[in-house]
Structure formats: C-alpha cells, structure tokens
CSV table of C-alpha atoms in Angstrom, one decimal:
chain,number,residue,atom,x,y,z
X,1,UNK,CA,-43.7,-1.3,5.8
X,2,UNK,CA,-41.1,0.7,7.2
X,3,UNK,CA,-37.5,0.4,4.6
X,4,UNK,CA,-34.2,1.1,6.3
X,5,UNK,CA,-31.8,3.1,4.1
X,6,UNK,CA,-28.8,1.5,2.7
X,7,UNK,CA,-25.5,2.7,4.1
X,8,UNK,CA,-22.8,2.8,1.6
X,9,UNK,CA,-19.4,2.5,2.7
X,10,UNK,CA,-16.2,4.8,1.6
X,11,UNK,CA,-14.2,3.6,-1.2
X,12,UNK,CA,-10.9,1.6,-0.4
X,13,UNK,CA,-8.8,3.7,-2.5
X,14,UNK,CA,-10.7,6.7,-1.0
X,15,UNK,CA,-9.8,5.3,2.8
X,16,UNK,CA,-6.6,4.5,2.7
X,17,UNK,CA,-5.6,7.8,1.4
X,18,UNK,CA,-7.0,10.0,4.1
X,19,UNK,CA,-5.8,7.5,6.5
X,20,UNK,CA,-2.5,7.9,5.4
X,21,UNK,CA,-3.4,11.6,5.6
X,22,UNK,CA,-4.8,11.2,9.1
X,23,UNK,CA,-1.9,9.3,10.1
X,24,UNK,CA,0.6,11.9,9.1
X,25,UNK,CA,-0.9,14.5,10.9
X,26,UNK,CA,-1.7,13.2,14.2
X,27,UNK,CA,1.7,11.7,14.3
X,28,UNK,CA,3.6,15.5,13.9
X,29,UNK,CA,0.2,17.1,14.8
X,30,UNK,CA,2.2,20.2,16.4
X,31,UNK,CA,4.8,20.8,13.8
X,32,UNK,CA,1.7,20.1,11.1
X,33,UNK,CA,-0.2,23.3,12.8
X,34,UNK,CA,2.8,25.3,12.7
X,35,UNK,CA,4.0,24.6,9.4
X,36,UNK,CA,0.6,25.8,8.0
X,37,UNK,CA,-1.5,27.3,10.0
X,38,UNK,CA,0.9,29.7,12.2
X,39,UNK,CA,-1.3,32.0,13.5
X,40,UNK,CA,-2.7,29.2,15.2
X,41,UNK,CA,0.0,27.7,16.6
X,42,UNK,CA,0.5,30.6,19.7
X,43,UNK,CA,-2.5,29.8,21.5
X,44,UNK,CA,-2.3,26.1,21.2
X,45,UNK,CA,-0.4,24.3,24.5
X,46,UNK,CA,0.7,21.0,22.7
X,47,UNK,CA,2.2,19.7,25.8
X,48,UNK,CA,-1.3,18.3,26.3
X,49,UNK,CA,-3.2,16.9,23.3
X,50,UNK,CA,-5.4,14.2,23.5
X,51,UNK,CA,-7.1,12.6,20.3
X,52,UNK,CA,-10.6,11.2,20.8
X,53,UNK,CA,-11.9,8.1,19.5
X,54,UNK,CA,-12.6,8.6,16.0
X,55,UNK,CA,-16.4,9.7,15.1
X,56,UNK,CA,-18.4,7.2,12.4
X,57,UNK,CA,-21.3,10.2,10.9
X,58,UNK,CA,-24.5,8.3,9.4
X,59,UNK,CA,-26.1,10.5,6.6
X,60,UNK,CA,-29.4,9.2,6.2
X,61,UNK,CA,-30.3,11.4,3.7
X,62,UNK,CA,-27.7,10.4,1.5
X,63,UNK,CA,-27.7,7.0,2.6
X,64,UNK,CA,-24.0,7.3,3.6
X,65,UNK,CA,-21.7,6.4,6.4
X,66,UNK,CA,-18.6,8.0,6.6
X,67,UNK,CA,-15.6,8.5,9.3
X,68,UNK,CA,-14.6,11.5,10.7
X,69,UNK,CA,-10.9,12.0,9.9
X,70,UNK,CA,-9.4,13.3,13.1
X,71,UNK,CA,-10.1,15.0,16.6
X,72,UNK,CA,-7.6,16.4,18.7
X,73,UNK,CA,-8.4,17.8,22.6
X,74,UNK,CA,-6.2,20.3,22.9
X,75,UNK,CA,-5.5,23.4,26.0
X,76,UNK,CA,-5.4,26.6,25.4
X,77,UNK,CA,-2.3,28.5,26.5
X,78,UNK,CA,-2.7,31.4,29.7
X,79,UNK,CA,-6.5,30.0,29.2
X,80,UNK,CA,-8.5,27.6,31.3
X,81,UNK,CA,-10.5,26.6,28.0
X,82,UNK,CA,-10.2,23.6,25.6
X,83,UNK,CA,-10.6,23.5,22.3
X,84,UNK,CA,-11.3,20.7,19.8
X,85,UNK,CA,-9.8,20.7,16.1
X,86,UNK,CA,-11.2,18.8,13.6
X,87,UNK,CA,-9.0,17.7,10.6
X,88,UNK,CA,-10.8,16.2,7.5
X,89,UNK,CA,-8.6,15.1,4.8
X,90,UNK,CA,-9.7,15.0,1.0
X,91,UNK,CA,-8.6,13.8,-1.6
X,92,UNK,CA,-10.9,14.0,-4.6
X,93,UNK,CA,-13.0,17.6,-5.5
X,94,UNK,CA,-16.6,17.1,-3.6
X,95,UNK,CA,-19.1,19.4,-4.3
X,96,UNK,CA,-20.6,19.5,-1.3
X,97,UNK,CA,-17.6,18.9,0.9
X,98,UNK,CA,-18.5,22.6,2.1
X,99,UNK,CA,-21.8,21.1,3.9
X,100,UNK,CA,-20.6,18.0,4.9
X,101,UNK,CA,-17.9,20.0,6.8
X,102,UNK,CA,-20.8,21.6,8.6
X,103,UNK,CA,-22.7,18.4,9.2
X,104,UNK,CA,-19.5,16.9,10.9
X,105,UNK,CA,-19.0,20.6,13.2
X,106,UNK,CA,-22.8,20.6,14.2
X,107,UNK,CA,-22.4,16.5,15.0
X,108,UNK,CA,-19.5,16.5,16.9
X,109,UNK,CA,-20.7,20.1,18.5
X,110,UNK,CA,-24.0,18.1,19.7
X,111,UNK,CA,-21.9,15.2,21.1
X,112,UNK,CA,-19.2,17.2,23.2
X,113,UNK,CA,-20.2,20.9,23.5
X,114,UNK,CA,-16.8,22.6,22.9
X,115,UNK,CA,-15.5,25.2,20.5
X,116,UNK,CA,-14.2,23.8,17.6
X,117,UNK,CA,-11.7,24.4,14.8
X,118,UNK,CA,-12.3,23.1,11.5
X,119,UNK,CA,-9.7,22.4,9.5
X,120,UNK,CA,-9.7,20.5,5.6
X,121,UNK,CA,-6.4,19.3,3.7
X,122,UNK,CA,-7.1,19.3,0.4
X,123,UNK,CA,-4.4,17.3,-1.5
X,124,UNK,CA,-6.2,16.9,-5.2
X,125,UNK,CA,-5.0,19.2,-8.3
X,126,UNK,CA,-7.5,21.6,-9.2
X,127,UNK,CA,-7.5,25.2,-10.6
X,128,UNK,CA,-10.7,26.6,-9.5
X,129,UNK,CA,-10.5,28.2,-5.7
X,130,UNK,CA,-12.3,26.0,-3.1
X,131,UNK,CA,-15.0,27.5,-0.8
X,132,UNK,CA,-13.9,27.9,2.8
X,133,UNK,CA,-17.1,28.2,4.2
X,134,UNK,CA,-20.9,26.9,3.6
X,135,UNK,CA,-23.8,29.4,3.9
X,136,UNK,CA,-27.7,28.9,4.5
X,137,UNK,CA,-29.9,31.7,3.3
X,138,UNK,CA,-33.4,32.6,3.0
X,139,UNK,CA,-35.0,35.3,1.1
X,140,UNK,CA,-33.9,38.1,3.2
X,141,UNK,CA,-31.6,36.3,5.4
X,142,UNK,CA,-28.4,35.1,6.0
X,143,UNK,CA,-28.9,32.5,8.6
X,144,UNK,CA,-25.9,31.0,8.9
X,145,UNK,CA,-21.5,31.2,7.8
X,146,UNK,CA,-19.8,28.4,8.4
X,147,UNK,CA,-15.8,29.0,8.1
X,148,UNK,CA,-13.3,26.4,8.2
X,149,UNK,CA,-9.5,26.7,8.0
X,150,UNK,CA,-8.0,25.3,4.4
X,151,UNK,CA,-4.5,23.8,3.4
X,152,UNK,CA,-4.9,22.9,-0.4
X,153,UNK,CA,-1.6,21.4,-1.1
X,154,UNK,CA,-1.4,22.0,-4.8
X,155,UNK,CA,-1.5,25.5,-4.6
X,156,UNK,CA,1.1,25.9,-2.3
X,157,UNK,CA,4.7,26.6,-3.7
X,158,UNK,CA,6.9,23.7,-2.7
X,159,UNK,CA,10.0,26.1,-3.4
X,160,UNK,CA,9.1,28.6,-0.5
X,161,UNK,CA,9.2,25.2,1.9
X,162,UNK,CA,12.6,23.8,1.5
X,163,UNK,CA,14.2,25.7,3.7
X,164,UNK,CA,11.9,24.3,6.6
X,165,UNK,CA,13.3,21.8,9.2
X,166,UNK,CA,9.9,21.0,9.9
X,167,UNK,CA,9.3,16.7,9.3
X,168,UNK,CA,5.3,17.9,8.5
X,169,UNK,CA,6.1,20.0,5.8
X,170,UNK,CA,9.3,17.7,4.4
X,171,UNK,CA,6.1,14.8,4.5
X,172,UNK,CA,3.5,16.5,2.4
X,173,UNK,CA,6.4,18.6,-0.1
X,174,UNK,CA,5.9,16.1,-2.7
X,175,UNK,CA,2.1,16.8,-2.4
X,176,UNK,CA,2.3,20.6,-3.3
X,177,UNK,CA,2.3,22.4,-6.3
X,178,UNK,CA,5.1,21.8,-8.7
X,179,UNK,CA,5.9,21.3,-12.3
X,180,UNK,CA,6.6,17.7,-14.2
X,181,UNK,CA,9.8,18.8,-15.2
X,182,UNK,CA,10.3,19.8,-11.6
X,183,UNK,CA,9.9,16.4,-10.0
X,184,UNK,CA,13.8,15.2,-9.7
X,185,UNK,CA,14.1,18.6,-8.0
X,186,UNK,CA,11.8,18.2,-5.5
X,187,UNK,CA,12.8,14.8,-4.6
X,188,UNK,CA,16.4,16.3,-4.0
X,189,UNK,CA,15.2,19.1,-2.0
X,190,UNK,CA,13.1,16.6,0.3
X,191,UNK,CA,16.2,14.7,0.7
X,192,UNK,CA,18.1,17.4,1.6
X,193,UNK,CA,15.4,18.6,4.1
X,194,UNK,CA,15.1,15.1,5.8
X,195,UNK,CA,19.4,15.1,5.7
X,196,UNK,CA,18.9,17.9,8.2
X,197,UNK,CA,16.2,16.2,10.5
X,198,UNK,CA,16.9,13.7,13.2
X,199,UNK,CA,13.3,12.0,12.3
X,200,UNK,CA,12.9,9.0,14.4
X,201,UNK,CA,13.1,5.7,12.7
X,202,UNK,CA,10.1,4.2,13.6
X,203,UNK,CA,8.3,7.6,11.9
X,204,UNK,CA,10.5,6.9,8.3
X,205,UNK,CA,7.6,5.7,6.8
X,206,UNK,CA,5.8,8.9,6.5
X,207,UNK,CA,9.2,10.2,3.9
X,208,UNK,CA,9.1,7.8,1.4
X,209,UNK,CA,10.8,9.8,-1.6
C-alpha cells in the first residue's frame, strides 16, 4: 500500500522571525539592496518592482514543507530584461542551507523561466565562514556551482554603518556584529540615525530600539 510522506511544518519561533525578516525587506526593498549589496543596485530600476505570491516548496525527501521567503520582479535598467531576486532569510546555522538554496533557484526557475538572483540574510552569531555556493561533483567532474549573494549580519561592523541615512541599514544595526559592552552604544547610534530619517509612521515598527 502506497504511504504518503509526513510534511512537517516550520517552527513558530522559526517563522515569525524570517517573517519579520521578510517583512523588513520587502518594505525598504530598494534602500535594503543598496545598503548591502551596492554593486547591485545600478542595474536595478526600482521604479517597478513587483513581488509574487509567495512560493510553498514540498521536500519529499525530507518530508518537509517550507515557504519561500521572498520574490521580487524587478526591470533592468537601459535593458528590456527582467530579473527575479530571491531573498531567504535565516536565522539558525543549517547545514544544508547551501542545497536548499539550490532546491528553491531550480523550483522557482522551473515555474517562471527567468534569471534569478539569490540572495541569503544570515542573522545568527557564528564564527565559522558560511558557504556561498553548493557544488555537485562526480569523479572527474564538476557538474555544477551554485552561487548566491550573502549578507551575514554578525560579521558586519555596526560602527562603519552609523553614518548611513539609509532606514534598511538603521533596521537591521542592532542585528550586526558588536560587543556586550557595546550595546548602550549602538542603541544611541540607532537613535541618532533614525533622528535624521523622516521614516514614515506607519513603518516605526520595523525600529523598535
């Protein structure tokens, strides 16, 4: 008799973070790509950015159902072209978040046939260099490089952001890399940075200090 794999749902904890995350970003999606991916930013034209309905990807392998974070249409500029970007937020170190990556590119490549950019947010504390890319090999060749675009908030110095008037980067400052005794600090130096912004009231939930 045929046995349908159990599909386990994402953790609450687990959701409601990268929701947050996802939130955030699609919110100040255009000062988020120029904050901290600026070599990006020139060929993007933001006055036109549509986000999709978000993608649910079954693993049946793993027995897993999981959402895909976000997925943004986007023009590029002087180019007839479009271009997708795919953001995945995590918050917890995955061993395989590499492949999974993949798995979401080659799904979402199936579904729409456009060129993508993959991007991952990283926002957990951990020493050890992530992978930016997941390979498949076989004994005398390398069949496939996947590359994705990384912003791992820990490791990124919250000191050489301050100056920014951007309301992406003031958001995710206290997510970056700083020390305990450095905490009152960087809760000054957001408030300073969000004294200088005319953010929009309705959009004051994303600077809680």
């Amino acid at each position: 008799m045929f046995a349908a794999p159990v599909i386990l749902e994402e953790k609450a904890d687990y959701m409601k973070h990268d929701r947050l995350f996802k939130k955030l970003i699609k919110e100040f999606f255009e000062e988020f790509i120029e904050g901290f991916f600026p070599d990006l930013h020139p060929y993007i034209d933001f006055s036109e950015v549509t986000f999709l309905e978000q993608e649910v990807y079954l693993d049946y392998i793993k027995g897993t159902k999981k959402e895909i974070d976000l997925l943004a249409e986007v023009k590029l500029n002087h180019e007839a072209k479009l271009l997708h970007i795919h953001t995945e937020a995590q918050s917890s170190h995955e061993a395989d978040f590499p492949e999974r990556m993949f798995l979401y590119f080659s799904y979402l490549y199936a579904k729409h046939r456009k060129p993508i950019q993959p991007i991952a947010v990283l926002s957990y504390n951990r020493q050890k260099e992530e992978p930016t890319q997941f390979r498949i090999n076989t004994l005398h060749q390398n069949v496939l490089q996947f590359n994705f675009l990384q912003l791992h908030l820990k490791k990124k110095n919250w000191k050489e952001y301050i100056q920014s008037d951007n309301p992406a980067v003031a958001a995710l400052l206290s997510q970056m890399g700083y020390k305990e005794h450095e905490r009152v600090q960087v809760k000054l130096e957001f408030l300073r940075m969000i004294s200088r912004m005319q953010i929009d009231p309705a959009k004051m939930e994303f600077f809680a200090v």
